[in-house]
Short mmCIF file of C-alpha atoms and ligand atoms in Angstrom, two decimals:
data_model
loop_
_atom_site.label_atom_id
_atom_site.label_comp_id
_atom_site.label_asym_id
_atom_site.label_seq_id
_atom_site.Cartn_x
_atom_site.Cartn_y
_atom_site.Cartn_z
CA UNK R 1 16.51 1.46 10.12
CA UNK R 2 18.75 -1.07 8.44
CA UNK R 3 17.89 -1.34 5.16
CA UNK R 4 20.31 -3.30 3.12
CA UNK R 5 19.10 -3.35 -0.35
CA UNK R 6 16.64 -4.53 -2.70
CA UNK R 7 15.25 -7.62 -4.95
CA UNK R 8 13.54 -6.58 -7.93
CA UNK R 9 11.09 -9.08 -9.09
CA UNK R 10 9.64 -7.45 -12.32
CA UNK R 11 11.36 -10.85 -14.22
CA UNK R 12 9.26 -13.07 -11.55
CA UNK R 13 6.75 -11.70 -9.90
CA UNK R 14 5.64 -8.97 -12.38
CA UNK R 15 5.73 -12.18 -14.98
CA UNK R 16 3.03 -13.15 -13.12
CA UNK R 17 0.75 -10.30 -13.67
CA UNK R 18 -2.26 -10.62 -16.01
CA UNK R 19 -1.04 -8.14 -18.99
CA UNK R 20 2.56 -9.09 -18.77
CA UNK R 21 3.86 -11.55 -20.90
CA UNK R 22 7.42 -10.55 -21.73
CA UNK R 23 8.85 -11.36 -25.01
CA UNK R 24 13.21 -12.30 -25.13
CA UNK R 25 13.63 -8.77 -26.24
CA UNK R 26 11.50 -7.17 -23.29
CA UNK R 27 13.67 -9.50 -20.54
CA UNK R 28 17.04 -8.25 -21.82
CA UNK R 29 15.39 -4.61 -21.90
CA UNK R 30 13.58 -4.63 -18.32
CA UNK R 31 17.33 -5.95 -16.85
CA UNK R 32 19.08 -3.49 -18.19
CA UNK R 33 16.53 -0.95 -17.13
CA UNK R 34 17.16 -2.62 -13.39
CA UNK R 35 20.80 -3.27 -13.63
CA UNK R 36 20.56 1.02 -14.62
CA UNK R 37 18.73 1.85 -11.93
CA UNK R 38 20.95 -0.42 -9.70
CA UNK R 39 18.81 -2.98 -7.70
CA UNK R 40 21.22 -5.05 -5.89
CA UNK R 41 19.20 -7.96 -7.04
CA UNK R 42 17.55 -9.40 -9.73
CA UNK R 43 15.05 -12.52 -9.07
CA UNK R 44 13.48 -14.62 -11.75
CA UNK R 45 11.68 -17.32 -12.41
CA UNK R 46 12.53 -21.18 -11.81
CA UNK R 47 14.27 -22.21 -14.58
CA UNK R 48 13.02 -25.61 -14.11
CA UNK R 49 11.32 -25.02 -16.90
CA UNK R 50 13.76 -25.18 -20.09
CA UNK R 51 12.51 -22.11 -21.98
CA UNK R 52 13.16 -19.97 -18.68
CA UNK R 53 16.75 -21.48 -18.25
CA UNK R 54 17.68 -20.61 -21.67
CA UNK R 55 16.31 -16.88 -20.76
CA UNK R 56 18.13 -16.72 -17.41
CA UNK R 57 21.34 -17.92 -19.03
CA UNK R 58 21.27 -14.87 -21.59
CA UNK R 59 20.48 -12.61 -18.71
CA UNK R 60 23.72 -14.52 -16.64
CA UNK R 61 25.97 -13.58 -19.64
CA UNK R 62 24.04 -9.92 -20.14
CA UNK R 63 24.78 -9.30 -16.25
CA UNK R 64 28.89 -9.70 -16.88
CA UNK R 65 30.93 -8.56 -14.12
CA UNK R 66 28.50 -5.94 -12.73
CA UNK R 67 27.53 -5.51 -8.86
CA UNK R 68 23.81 -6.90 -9.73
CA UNK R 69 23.35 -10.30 -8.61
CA UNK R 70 20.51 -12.97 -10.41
CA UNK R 71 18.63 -14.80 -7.95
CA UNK R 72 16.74 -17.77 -9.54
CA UNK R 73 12.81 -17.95 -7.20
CA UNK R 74 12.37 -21.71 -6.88
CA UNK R 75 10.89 -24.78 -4.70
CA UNK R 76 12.26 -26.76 -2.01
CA UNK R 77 13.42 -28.88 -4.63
CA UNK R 78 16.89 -30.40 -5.57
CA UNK R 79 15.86 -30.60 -9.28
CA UNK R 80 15.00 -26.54 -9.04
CA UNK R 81 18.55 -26.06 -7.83
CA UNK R 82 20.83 -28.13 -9.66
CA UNK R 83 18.64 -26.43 -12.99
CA UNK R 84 19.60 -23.17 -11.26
CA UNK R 85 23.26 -24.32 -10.71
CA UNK R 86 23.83 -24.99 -13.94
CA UNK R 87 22.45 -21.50 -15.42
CA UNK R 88 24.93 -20.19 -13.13
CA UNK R 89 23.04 -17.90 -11.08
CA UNK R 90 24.40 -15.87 -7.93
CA UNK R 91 21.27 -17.19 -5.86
CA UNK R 92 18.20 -19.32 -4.93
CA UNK R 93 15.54 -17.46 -3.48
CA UNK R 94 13.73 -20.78 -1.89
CA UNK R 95 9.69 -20.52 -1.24
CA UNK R 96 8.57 -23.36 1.61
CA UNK R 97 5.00 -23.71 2.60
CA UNK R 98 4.13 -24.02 5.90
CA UNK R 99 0.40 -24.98 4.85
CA UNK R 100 -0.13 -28.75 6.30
CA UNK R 101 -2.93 -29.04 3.22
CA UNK R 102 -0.06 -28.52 0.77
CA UNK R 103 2.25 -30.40 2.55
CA UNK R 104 0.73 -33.58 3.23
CA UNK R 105 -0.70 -33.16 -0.49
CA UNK R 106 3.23 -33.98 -1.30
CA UNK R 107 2.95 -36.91 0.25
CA UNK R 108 5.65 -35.76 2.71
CA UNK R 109 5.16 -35.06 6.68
CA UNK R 110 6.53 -31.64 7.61
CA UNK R 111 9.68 -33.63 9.49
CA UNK R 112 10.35 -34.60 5.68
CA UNK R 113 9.80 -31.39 4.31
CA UNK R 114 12.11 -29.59 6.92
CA UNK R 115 14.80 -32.41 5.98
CA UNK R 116 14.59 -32.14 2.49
CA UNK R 117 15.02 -28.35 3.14
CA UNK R 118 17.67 -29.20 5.12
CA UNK R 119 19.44 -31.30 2.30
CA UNK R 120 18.69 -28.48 -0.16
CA UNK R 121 20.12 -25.88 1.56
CA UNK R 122 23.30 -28.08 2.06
CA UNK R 123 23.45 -28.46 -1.56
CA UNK R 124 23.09 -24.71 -2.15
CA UNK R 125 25.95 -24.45 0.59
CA UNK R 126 28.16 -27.04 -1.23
CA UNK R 127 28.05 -24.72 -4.30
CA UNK R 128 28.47 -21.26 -2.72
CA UNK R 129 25.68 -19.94 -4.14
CA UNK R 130 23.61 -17.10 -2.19
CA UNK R 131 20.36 -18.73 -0.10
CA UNK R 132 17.21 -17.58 1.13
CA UNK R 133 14.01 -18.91 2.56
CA UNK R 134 11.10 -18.22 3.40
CA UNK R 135 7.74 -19.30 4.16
CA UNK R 136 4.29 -18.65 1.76
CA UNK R 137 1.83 -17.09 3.45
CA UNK R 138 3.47 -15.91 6.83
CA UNK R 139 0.11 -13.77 8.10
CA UNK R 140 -1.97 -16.99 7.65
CA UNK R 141 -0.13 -20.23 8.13
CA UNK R 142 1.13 -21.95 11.09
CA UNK R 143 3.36 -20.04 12.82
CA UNK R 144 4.82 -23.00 14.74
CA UNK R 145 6.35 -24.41 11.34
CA UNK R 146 6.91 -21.24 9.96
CA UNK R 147 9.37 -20.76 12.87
CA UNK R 148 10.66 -24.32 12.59
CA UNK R 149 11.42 -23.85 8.57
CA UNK R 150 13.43 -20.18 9.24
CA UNK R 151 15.35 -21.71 12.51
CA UNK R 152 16.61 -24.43 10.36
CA UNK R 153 17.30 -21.81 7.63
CA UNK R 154 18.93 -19.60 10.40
CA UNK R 155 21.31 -22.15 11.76
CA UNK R 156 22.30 -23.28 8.38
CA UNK R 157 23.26 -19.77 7.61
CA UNK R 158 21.24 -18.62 5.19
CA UNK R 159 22.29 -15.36 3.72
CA UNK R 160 18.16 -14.28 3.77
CA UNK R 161 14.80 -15.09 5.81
CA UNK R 162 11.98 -13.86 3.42
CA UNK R 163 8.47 -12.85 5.05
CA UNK R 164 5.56 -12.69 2.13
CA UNK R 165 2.18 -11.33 2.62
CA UNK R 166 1.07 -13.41 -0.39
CA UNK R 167 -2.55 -12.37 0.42
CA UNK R 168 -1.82 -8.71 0.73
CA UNK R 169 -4.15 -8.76 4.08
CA UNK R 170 -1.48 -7.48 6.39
CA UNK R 171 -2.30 -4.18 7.95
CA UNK R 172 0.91 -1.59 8.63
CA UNK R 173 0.40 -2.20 12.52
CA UNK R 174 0.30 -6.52 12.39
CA UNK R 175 3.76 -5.96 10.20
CA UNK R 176 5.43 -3.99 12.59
CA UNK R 177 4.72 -6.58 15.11
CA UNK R 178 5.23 -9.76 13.81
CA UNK R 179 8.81 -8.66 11.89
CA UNK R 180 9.55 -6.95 14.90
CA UNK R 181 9.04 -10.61 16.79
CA UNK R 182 10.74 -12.37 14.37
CA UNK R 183 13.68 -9.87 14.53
CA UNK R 184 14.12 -10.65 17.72
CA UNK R 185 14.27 -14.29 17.32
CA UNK R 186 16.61 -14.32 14.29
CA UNK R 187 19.92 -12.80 13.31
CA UNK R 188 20.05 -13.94 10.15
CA UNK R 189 18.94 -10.51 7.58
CA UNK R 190 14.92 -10.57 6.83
CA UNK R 191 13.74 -10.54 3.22
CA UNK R 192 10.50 -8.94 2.73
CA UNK R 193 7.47 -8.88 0.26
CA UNK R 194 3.95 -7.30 0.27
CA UNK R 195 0.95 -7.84 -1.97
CA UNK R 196 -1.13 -4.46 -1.93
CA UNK R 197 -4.52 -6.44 -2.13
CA UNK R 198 -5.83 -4.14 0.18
CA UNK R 199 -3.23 -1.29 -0.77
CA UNK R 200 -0.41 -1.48 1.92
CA UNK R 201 2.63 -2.56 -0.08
CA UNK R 202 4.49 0.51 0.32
CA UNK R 203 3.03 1.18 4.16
CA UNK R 204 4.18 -2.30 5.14
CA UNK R 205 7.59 -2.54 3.31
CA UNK R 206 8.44 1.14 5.27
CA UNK R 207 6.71 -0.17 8.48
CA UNK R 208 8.46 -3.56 8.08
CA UNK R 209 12.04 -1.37 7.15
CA UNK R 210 11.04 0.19 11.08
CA UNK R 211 10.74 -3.11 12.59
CA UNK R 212 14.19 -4.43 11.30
CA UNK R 213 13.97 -6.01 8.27
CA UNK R 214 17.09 -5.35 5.86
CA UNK R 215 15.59 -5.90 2.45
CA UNK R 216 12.74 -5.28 0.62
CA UNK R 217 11.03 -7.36 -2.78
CA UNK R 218 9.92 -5.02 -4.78
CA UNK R 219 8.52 -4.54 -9.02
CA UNK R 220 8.59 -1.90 -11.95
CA UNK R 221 4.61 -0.54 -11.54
CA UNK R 222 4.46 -3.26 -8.88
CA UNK R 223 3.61 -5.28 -11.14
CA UNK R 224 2.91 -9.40 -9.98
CA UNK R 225 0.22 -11.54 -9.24
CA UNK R 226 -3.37 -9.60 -8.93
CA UNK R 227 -2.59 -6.42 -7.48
CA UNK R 228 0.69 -7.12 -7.26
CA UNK R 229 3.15 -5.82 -4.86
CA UNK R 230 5.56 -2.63 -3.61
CA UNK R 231 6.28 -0.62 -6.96
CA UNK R 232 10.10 -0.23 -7.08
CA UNK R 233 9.60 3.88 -7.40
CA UNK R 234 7.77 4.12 -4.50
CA UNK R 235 9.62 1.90 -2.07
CA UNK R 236 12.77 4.52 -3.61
CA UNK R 237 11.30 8.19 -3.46
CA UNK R 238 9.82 6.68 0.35
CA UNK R 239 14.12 5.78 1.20
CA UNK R 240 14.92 8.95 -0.69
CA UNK R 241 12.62 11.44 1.92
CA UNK R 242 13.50 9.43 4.87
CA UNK R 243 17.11 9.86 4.64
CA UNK R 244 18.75 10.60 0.75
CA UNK R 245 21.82 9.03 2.28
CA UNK R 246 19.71 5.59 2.02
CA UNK R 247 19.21 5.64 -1.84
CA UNK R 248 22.12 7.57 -2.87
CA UNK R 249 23.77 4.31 -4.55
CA UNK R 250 20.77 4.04 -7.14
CA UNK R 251 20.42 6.23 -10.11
CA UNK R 252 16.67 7.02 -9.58
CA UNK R 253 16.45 9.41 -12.28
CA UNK R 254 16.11 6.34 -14.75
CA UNK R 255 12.84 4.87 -12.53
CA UNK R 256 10.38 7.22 -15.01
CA UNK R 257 11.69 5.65 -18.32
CA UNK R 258 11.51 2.27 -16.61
CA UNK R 259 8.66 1.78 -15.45
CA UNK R 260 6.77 3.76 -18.53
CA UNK R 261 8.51 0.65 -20.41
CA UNK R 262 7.13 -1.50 -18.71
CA UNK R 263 3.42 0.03 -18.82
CA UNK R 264 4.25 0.41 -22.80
CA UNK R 265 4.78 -2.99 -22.92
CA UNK R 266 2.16 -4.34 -20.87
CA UNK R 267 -0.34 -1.72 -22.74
CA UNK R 268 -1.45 -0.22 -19.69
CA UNK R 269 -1.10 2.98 -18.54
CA UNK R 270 1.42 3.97 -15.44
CA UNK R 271 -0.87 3.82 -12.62
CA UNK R 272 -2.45 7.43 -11.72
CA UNK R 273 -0.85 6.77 -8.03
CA UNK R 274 2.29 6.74 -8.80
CA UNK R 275 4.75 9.64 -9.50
CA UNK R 276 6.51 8.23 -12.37
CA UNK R 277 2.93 8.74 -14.31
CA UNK R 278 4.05 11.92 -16.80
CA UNK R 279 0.43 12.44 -16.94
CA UNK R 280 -0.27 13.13 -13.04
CA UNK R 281 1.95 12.67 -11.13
CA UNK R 282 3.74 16.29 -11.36
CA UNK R 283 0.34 17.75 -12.14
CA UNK R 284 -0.84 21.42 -11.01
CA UNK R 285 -3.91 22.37 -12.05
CA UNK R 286 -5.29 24.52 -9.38
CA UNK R 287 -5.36 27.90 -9.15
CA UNK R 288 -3.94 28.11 -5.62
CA UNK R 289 -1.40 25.59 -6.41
CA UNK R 290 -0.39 27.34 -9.76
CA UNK R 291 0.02 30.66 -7.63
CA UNK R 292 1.94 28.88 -4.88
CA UNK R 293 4.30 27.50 -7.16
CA UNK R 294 4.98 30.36 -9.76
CA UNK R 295 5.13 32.94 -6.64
CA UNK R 296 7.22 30.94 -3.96
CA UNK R 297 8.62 28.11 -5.87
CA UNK R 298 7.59 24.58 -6.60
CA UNK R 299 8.14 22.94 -3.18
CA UNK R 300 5.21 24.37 -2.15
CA UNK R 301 3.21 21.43 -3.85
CA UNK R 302 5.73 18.97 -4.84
CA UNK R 303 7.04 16.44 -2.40
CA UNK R 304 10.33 15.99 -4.26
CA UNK R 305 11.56 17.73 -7.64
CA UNK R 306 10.62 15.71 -10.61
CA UNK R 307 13.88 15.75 -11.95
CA UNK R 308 15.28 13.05 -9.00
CA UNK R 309 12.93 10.54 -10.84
CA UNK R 310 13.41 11.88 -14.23
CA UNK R 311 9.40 12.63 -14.26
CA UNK R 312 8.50 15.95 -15.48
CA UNK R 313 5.91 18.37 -14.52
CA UNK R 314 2.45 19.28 -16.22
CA UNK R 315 1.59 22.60 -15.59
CA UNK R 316 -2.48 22.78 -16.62
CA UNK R 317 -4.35 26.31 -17.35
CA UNK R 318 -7.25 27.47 -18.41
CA UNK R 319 -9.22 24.69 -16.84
CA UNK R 320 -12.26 26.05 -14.88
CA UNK R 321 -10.26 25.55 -11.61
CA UNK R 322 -7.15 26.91 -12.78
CA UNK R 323 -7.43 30.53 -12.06
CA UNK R 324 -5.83 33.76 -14.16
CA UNK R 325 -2.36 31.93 -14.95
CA UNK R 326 -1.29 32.40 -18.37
CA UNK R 327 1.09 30.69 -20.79
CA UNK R 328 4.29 33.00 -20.48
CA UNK R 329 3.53 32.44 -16.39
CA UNK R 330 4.31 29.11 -17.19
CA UNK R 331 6.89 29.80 -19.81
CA UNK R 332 8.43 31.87 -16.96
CA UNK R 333 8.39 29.77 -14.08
CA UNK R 334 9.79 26.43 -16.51
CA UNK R 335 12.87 28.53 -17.69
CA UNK R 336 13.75 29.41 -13.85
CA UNK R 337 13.01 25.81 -12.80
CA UNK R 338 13.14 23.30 -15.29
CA UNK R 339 12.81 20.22 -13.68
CA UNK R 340 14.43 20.82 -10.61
C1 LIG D 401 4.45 -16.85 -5.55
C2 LIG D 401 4.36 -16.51 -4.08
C3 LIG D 401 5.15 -15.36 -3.55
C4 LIG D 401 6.49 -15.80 -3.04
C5 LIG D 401 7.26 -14.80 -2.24
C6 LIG D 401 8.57 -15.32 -1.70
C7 LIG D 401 4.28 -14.79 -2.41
O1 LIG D 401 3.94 -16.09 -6.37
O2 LIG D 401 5.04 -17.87 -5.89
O3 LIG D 401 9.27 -16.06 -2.38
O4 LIG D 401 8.90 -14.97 -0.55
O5 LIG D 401 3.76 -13.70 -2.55
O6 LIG D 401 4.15 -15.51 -1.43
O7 LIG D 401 5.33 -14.34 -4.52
CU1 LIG D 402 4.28 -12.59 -4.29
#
């Protein structure tokens, strides 16, 4: 596996999402949350749009010196990047289509398209700022031009491919293949990013992570257009039982407070299926399970101490499936374990 890193798109992506509609306040707070946690990027929206530039340019001047970089998500467009130039951002994170509806709909034939790519990418270039592209839609649209749009990319020397499911159809197996083919066509690193329409964004960003891609778009709650895409907390507690090694430059202990932020402020609850839900997602109700745990320790049910995401458990008794533990059982086992 060569995982490289990821770009959190809570600020773009999770934007997108029905409930989410963050306020100045909320941006500043979510980046911080991210820049905490460590995320080696941070993409946003195209600030094209002058209310967005003036956010990004607060976020720019929040950011300071740290590692974090701030990748603005924007067409193959000049006026996108010379807007993005001038908020100073470390990147352009450039989404082509490779659909010939939308393309000829721009009045342009694809041979224009790829050459206004290629002019864009120049520009980027010119101004040493960080480039990726990639193509919408990668399980659906021609793969001909897709492959025509990331060889031009490649021998320009982009810093990133990027691969979207934007349907979230993809099934584990069809991701291993295809990023496994385009691997072996490209040298350049592979961005990826899974919808989980059909519930594989965390299957397909590990299967994808197997094939050879190097780094993964993920969200806070997964947040992003209709069922949005890899929740940041998974993708990390997934890195963190394959190898610790792989995560140990993130502080994961702040992914609970993060992403029950960003449920609070979405007023939604943290999704039942994921473990940063305090509710849950440490839960042991059972009366086998409450046994198991207070006799032999808490690995017997638990897949990774809560403490490593700063989640906590919920120990539940006298339920009619809960068996004879009492409350100083419980009192007993949480002073020997805490949290650990
Ligand atoms: C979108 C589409 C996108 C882009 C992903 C990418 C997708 O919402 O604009 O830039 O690679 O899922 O295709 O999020
Ligand atoms: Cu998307």
């Amino acid at each position: 596996m060569n995982f490289k890193g990821i770009i959190d798109s809570t600020l773009r992506e999770g934007l997108q999402f029905s409930r989410a509609s963050f306020r100045l306040e909320e941006h500043l707070e979510i980046f911080s949350y991210l820049m905490a946690i460590g995320v080696d990027y941070i993409e946003v929206s195209n600030p094209v749009k002058e209310e967005v530039a003036e956010m990004v340019r607060k976020l720019v001047n929040l950011k300071g010196n740290s590692q974090t970089k701030i990748l603005s998500h924007i067409r193959n467009n000049r006026k996108d990047i010379e807007k993005s130039l001038e908020c100073q951002v470390d990147g352009l994170n450039i989404l082509c289509t490779a659909d010939p509806e939308r393309i000829a709909a721009l009045n342009l034939t694809p041979q224009d398209y790829l050459k206004n790519l290629e002019n864009n990418i120049l520009l980027a270039k010119k101004h040493k700022v960080e480039t990726r592209v990639s193509a919408e839609d990668l399980f659906h649209q021609p793969f001909e031009l897709i492959l025509e749009i990331y060889e031009l990319a490649g021998s320009l020397n982009v810093e990133r491919i990027g691969l979207p499911d934007t349907l979230g159809t993809a099934l584990p197996w069809e991701v291993y293949e295809k990023i496994s083919e385009i691997r072996s066509r490209f040298k350049t690193d592979l961005e990826v990013h899974f919808h989980n329409d059909l519930g594989h964004s965390i299957s397909n960003a590990i299967s994808a992570l197997r094939a050879g891609a190097n780094w993964v778009d993920t969200s806070l709650l997964g947040i992003g257009e209709r069922t949005g895409i890899t929740p940041l907390s998974s993708l990390l507690v997934n890195l963190y039982k394959i190898n610790p090694a792989l995560t140990s430059r993130y502080n994961l202990k702040v992914l609970t407070a993060a992403e029950n932020y960003v449920a609070r402020i979405c007023q939604m609850e943290v999704p039942m299926n994921l473990m940063t839900n305090l509710d849950n997602g440490f839960a042991h109700k059972a009366g086998i399970h409450l046994n198991a745990l207070i006799n032999f320790g808490p690995q017997k049910y638990e897949p990774i101490p809560p403490a490593v995401i700063g989640a906590r458990r919920n120990l539940i008794i006298k339920s009619l499936v809960s068996g004879k533990t009492t409350e100083e059982d419980v009192m007993t086992f949480m002073e020997k374990y805490g949290q650990d």
